[in-house]
PDB file of C-alpha atoms in Angstrom:
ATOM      1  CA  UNK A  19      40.831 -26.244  42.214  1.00 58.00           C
ATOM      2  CA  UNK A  20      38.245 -24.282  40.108  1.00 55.00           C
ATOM      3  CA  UNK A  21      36.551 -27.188  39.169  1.00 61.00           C
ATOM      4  CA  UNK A  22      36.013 -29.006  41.891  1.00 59.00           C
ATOM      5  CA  UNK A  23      35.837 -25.852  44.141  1.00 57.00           C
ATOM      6  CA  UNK A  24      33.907 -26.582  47.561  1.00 58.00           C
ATOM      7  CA  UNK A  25      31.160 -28.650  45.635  1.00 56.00           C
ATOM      8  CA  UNK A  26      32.071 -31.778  47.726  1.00 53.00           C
ATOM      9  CA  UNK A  27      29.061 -31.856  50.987  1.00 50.00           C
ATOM     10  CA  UNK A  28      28.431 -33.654  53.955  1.00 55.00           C
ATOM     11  CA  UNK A  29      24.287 -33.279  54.694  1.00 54.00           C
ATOM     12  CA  UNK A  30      24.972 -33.027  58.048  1.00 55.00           C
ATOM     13  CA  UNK A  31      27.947 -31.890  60.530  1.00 58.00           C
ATOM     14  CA  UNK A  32      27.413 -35.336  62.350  1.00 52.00           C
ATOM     15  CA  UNK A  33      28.896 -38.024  61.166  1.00 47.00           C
ATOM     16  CA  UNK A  34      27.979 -41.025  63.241  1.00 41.00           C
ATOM     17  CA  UNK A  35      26.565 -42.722  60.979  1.00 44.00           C
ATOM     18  CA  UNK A  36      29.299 -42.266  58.548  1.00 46.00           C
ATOM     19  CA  UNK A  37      31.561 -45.496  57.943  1.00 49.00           C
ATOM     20  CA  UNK A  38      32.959 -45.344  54.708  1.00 53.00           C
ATOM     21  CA  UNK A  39      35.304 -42.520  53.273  1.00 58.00           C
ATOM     22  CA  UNK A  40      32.724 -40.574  51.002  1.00 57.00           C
ATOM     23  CA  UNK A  41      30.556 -37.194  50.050  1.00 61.00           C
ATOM     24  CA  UNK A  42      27.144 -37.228  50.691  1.00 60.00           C
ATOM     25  CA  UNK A  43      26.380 -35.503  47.380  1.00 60.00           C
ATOM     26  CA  UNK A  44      28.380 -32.965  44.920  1.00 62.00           C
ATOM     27  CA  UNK A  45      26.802 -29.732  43.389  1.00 65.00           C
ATOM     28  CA  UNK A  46      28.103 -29.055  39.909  1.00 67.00           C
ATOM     29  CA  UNK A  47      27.759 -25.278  39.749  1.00 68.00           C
ATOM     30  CA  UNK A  48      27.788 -25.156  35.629  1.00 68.00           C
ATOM     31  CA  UNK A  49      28.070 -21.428  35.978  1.00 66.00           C
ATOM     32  CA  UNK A  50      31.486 -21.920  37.220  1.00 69.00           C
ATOM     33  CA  UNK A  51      32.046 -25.014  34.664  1.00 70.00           C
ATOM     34  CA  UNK A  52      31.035 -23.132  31.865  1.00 72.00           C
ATOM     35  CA  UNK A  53      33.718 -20.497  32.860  1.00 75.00           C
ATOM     36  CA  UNK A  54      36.448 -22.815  33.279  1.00 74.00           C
ATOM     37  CA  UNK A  55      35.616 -24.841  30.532  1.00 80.00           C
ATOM     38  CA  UNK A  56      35.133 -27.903  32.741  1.00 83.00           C
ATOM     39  CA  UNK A  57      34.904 -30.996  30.398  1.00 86.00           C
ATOM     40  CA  UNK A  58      33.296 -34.636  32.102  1.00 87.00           C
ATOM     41  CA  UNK A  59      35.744 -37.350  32.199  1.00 89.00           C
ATOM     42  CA  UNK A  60      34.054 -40.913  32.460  1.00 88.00           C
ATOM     43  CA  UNK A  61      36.820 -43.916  32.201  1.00 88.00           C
ATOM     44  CA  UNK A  62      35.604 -47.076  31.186  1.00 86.00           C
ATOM     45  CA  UNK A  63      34.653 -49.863  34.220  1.00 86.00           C
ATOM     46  CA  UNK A  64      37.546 -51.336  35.322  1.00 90.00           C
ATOM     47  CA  UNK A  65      38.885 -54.829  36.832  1.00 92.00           C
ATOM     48  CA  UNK A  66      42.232 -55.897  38.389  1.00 92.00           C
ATOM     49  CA  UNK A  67      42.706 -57.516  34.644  1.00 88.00           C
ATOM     50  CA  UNK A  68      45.634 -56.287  32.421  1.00 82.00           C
ATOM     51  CA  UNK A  69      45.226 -55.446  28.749  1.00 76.00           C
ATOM     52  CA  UNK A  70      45.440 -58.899  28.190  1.00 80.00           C
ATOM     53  CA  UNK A  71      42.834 -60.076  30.005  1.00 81.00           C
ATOM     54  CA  UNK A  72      44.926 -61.777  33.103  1.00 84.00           C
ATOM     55  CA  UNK A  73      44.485 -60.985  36.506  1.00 86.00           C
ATOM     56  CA  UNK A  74      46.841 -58.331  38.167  1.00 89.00           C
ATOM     57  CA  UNK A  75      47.277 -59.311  42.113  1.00 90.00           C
ATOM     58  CA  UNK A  76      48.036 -62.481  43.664  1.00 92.00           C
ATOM     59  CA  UNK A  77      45.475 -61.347  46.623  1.00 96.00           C
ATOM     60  CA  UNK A  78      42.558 -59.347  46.800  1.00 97.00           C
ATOM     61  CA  UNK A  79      44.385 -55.891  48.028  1.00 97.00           C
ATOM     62  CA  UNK A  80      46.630 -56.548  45.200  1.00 97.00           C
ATOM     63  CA  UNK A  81      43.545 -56.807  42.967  1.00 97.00           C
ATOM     64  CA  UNK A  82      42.383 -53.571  44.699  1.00 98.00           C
ATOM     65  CA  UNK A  83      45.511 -51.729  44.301  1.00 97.00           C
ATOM     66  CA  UNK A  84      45.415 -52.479  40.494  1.00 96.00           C
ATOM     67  CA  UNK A  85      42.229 -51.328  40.013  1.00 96.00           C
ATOM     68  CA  UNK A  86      42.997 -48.227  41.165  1.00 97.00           C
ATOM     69  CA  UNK A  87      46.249 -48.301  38.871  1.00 95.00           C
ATOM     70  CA  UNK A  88      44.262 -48.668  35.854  1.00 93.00           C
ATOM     71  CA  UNK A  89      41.620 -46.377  36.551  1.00 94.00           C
ATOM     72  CA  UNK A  90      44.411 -43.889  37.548  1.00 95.00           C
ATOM     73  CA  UNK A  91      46.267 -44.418  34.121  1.00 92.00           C
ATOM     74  CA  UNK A  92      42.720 -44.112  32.665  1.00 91.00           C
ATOM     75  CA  UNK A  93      42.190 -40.539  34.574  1.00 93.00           C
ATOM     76  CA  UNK A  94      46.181 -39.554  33.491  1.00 93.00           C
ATOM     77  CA  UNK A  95      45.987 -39.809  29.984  1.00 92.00           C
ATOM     78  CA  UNK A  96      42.472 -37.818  29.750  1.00 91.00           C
ATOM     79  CA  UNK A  97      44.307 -34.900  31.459  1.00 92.00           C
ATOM     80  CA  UNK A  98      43.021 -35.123  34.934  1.00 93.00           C
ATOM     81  CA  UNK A  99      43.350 -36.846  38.329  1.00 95.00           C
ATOM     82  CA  UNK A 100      41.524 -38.587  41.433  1.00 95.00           C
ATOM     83  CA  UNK A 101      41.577 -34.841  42.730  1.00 92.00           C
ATOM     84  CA  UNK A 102      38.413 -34.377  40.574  1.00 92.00           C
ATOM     85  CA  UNK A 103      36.622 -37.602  40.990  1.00 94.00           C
ATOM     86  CA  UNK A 104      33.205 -36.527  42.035  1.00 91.00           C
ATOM     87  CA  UNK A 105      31.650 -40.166  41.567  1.00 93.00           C
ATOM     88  CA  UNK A 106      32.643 -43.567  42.521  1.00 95.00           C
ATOM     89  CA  UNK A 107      30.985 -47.017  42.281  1.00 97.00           C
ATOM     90  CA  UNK A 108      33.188 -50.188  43.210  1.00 97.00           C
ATOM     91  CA  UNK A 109      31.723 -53.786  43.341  1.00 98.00           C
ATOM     92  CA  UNK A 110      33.450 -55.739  45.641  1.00 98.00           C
ATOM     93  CA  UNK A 111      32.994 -60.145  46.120  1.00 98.00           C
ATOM     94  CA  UNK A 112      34.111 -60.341  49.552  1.00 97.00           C
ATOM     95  CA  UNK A 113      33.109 -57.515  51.726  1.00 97.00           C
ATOM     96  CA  UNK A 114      34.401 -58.910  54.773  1.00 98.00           C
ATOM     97  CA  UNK A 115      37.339 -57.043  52.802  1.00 97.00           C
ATOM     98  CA  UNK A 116      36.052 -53.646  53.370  1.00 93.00           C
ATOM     99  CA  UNK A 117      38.707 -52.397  55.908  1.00 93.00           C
ATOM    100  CA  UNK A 118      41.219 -53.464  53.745  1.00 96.00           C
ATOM    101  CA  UNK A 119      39.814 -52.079  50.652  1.00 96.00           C
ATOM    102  CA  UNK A 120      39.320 -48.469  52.587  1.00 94.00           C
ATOM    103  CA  UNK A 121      42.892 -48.554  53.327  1.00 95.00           C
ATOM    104  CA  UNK A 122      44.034 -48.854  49.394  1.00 97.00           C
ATOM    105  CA  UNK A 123      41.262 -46.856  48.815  1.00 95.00           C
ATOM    106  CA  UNK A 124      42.972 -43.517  51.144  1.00 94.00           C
ATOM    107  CA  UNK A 125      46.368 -44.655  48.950  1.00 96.00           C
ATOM    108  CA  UNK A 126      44.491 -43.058  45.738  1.00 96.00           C
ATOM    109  CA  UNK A 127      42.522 -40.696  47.067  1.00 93.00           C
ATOM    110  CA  UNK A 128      42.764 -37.705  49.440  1.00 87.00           C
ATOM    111  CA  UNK A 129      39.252 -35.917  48.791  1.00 83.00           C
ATOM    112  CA  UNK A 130      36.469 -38.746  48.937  1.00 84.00           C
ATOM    113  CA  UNK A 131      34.161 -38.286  46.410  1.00 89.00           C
ATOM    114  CA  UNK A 132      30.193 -39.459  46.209  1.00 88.00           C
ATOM    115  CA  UNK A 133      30.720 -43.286  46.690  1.00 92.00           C
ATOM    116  CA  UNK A 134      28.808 -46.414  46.823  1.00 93.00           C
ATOM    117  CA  UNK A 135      30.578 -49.558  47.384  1.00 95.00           C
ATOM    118  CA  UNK A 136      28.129 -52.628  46.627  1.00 97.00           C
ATOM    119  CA  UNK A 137      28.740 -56.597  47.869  1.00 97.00           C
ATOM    120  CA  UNK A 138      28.534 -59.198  44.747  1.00 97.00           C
ATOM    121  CA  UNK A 139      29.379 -62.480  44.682  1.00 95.00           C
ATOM    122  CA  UNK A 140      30.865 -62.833  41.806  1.00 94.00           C
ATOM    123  CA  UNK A 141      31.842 -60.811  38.407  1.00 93.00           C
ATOM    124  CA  UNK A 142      32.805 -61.694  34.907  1.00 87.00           C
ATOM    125  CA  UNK A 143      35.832 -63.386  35.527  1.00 89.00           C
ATOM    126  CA  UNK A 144      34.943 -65.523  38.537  1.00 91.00           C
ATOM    127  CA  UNK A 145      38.818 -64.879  40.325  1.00 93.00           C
ATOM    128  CA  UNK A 146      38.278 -60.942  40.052  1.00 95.00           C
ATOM    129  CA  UNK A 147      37.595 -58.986  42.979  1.00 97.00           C
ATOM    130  CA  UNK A 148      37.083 -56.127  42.349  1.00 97.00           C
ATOM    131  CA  UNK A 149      35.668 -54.246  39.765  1.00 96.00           C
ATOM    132  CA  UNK A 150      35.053 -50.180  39.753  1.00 96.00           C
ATOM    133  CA  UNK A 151      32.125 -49.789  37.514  1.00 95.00           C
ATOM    134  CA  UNK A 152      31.499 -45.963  37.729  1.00 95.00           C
ATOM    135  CA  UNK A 153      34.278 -43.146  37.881  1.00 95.00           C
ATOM    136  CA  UNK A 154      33.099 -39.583  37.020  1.00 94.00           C
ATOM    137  CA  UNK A 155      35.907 -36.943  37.139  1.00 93.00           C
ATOM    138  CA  UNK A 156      36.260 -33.195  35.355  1.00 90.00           C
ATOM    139  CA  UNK A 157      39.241 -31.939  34.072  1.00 88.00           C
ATOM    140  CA  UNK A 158      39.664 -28.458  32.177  1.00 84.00           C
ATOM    141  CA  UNK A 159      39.467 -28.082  28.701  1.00 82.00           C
ATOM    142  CA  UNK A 160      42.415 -27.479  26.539  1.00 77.00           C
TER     143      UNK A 160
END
């Protein structure tokens, strides 16, 4: 990918004190972004709520897995992917949920981006779970 190319880094080759699937930081070489006309992609935060405002999920993976969903039909219609997310933020209520929120996480995406996942206790609709607040991605310009 000639966006994305090899700007994903670890700081360090040891990863013991790594836990979570993420980068430690991405380099956005706009040499090479000017030259494939790189464009920034930011979707909008996003819940486990449909269009209509109802919750999506009977259980907090379900929330998770809809997240993801929308986000992903977010990333689709702008022309691009979870292959060129280079940021993530996701507030969670209940991280005693973190295992299982890892696990949909790897469902979605292959390359882990920069990530920080932050505990809250609650969010605007007090039965959400989950909401992803940040999602930076690139895609090429038409």
């Amino acid at each position: 990918d000639l966006i994305i190319a090899d700007g994903r880094h670890q700081s360090t080759d040891q990863h013991s004190y790594r836990v979570g699937l993420y980068s430690d930081y991405f380099e956005e070489d706009m040499v090479r972004m000017l030259k494939v006309r790189a464009v920034k992609v930011l979707p909008r935060g996003t819940t486990s709520s449909g269009f209509d405002g109802v919750k999506v999920g009977d259980t907090d993976e379900g929330q998770y897995r809809a997240a993801f969903r929308h986000i992903e039909t977010s990333l689709t219609a702008a022309g691009t992917g979870f292959n060129r997310v280079v940021i993530l933020m996701v507030f969670l209520t209940d991280m005693d949920n973190w295992p299982m929120f890892n696990e949909v996480y790897r469902e979605f995406i292959a390359d882990p981006p920069c990530r920080a996942v932050i505990g809250t206790t609650q969010l605007a609709q007090k039965t959400l779970a989950v909401e992803i607040v940040e999602c930076v991605a690139y895609k090429v310009a038409p």
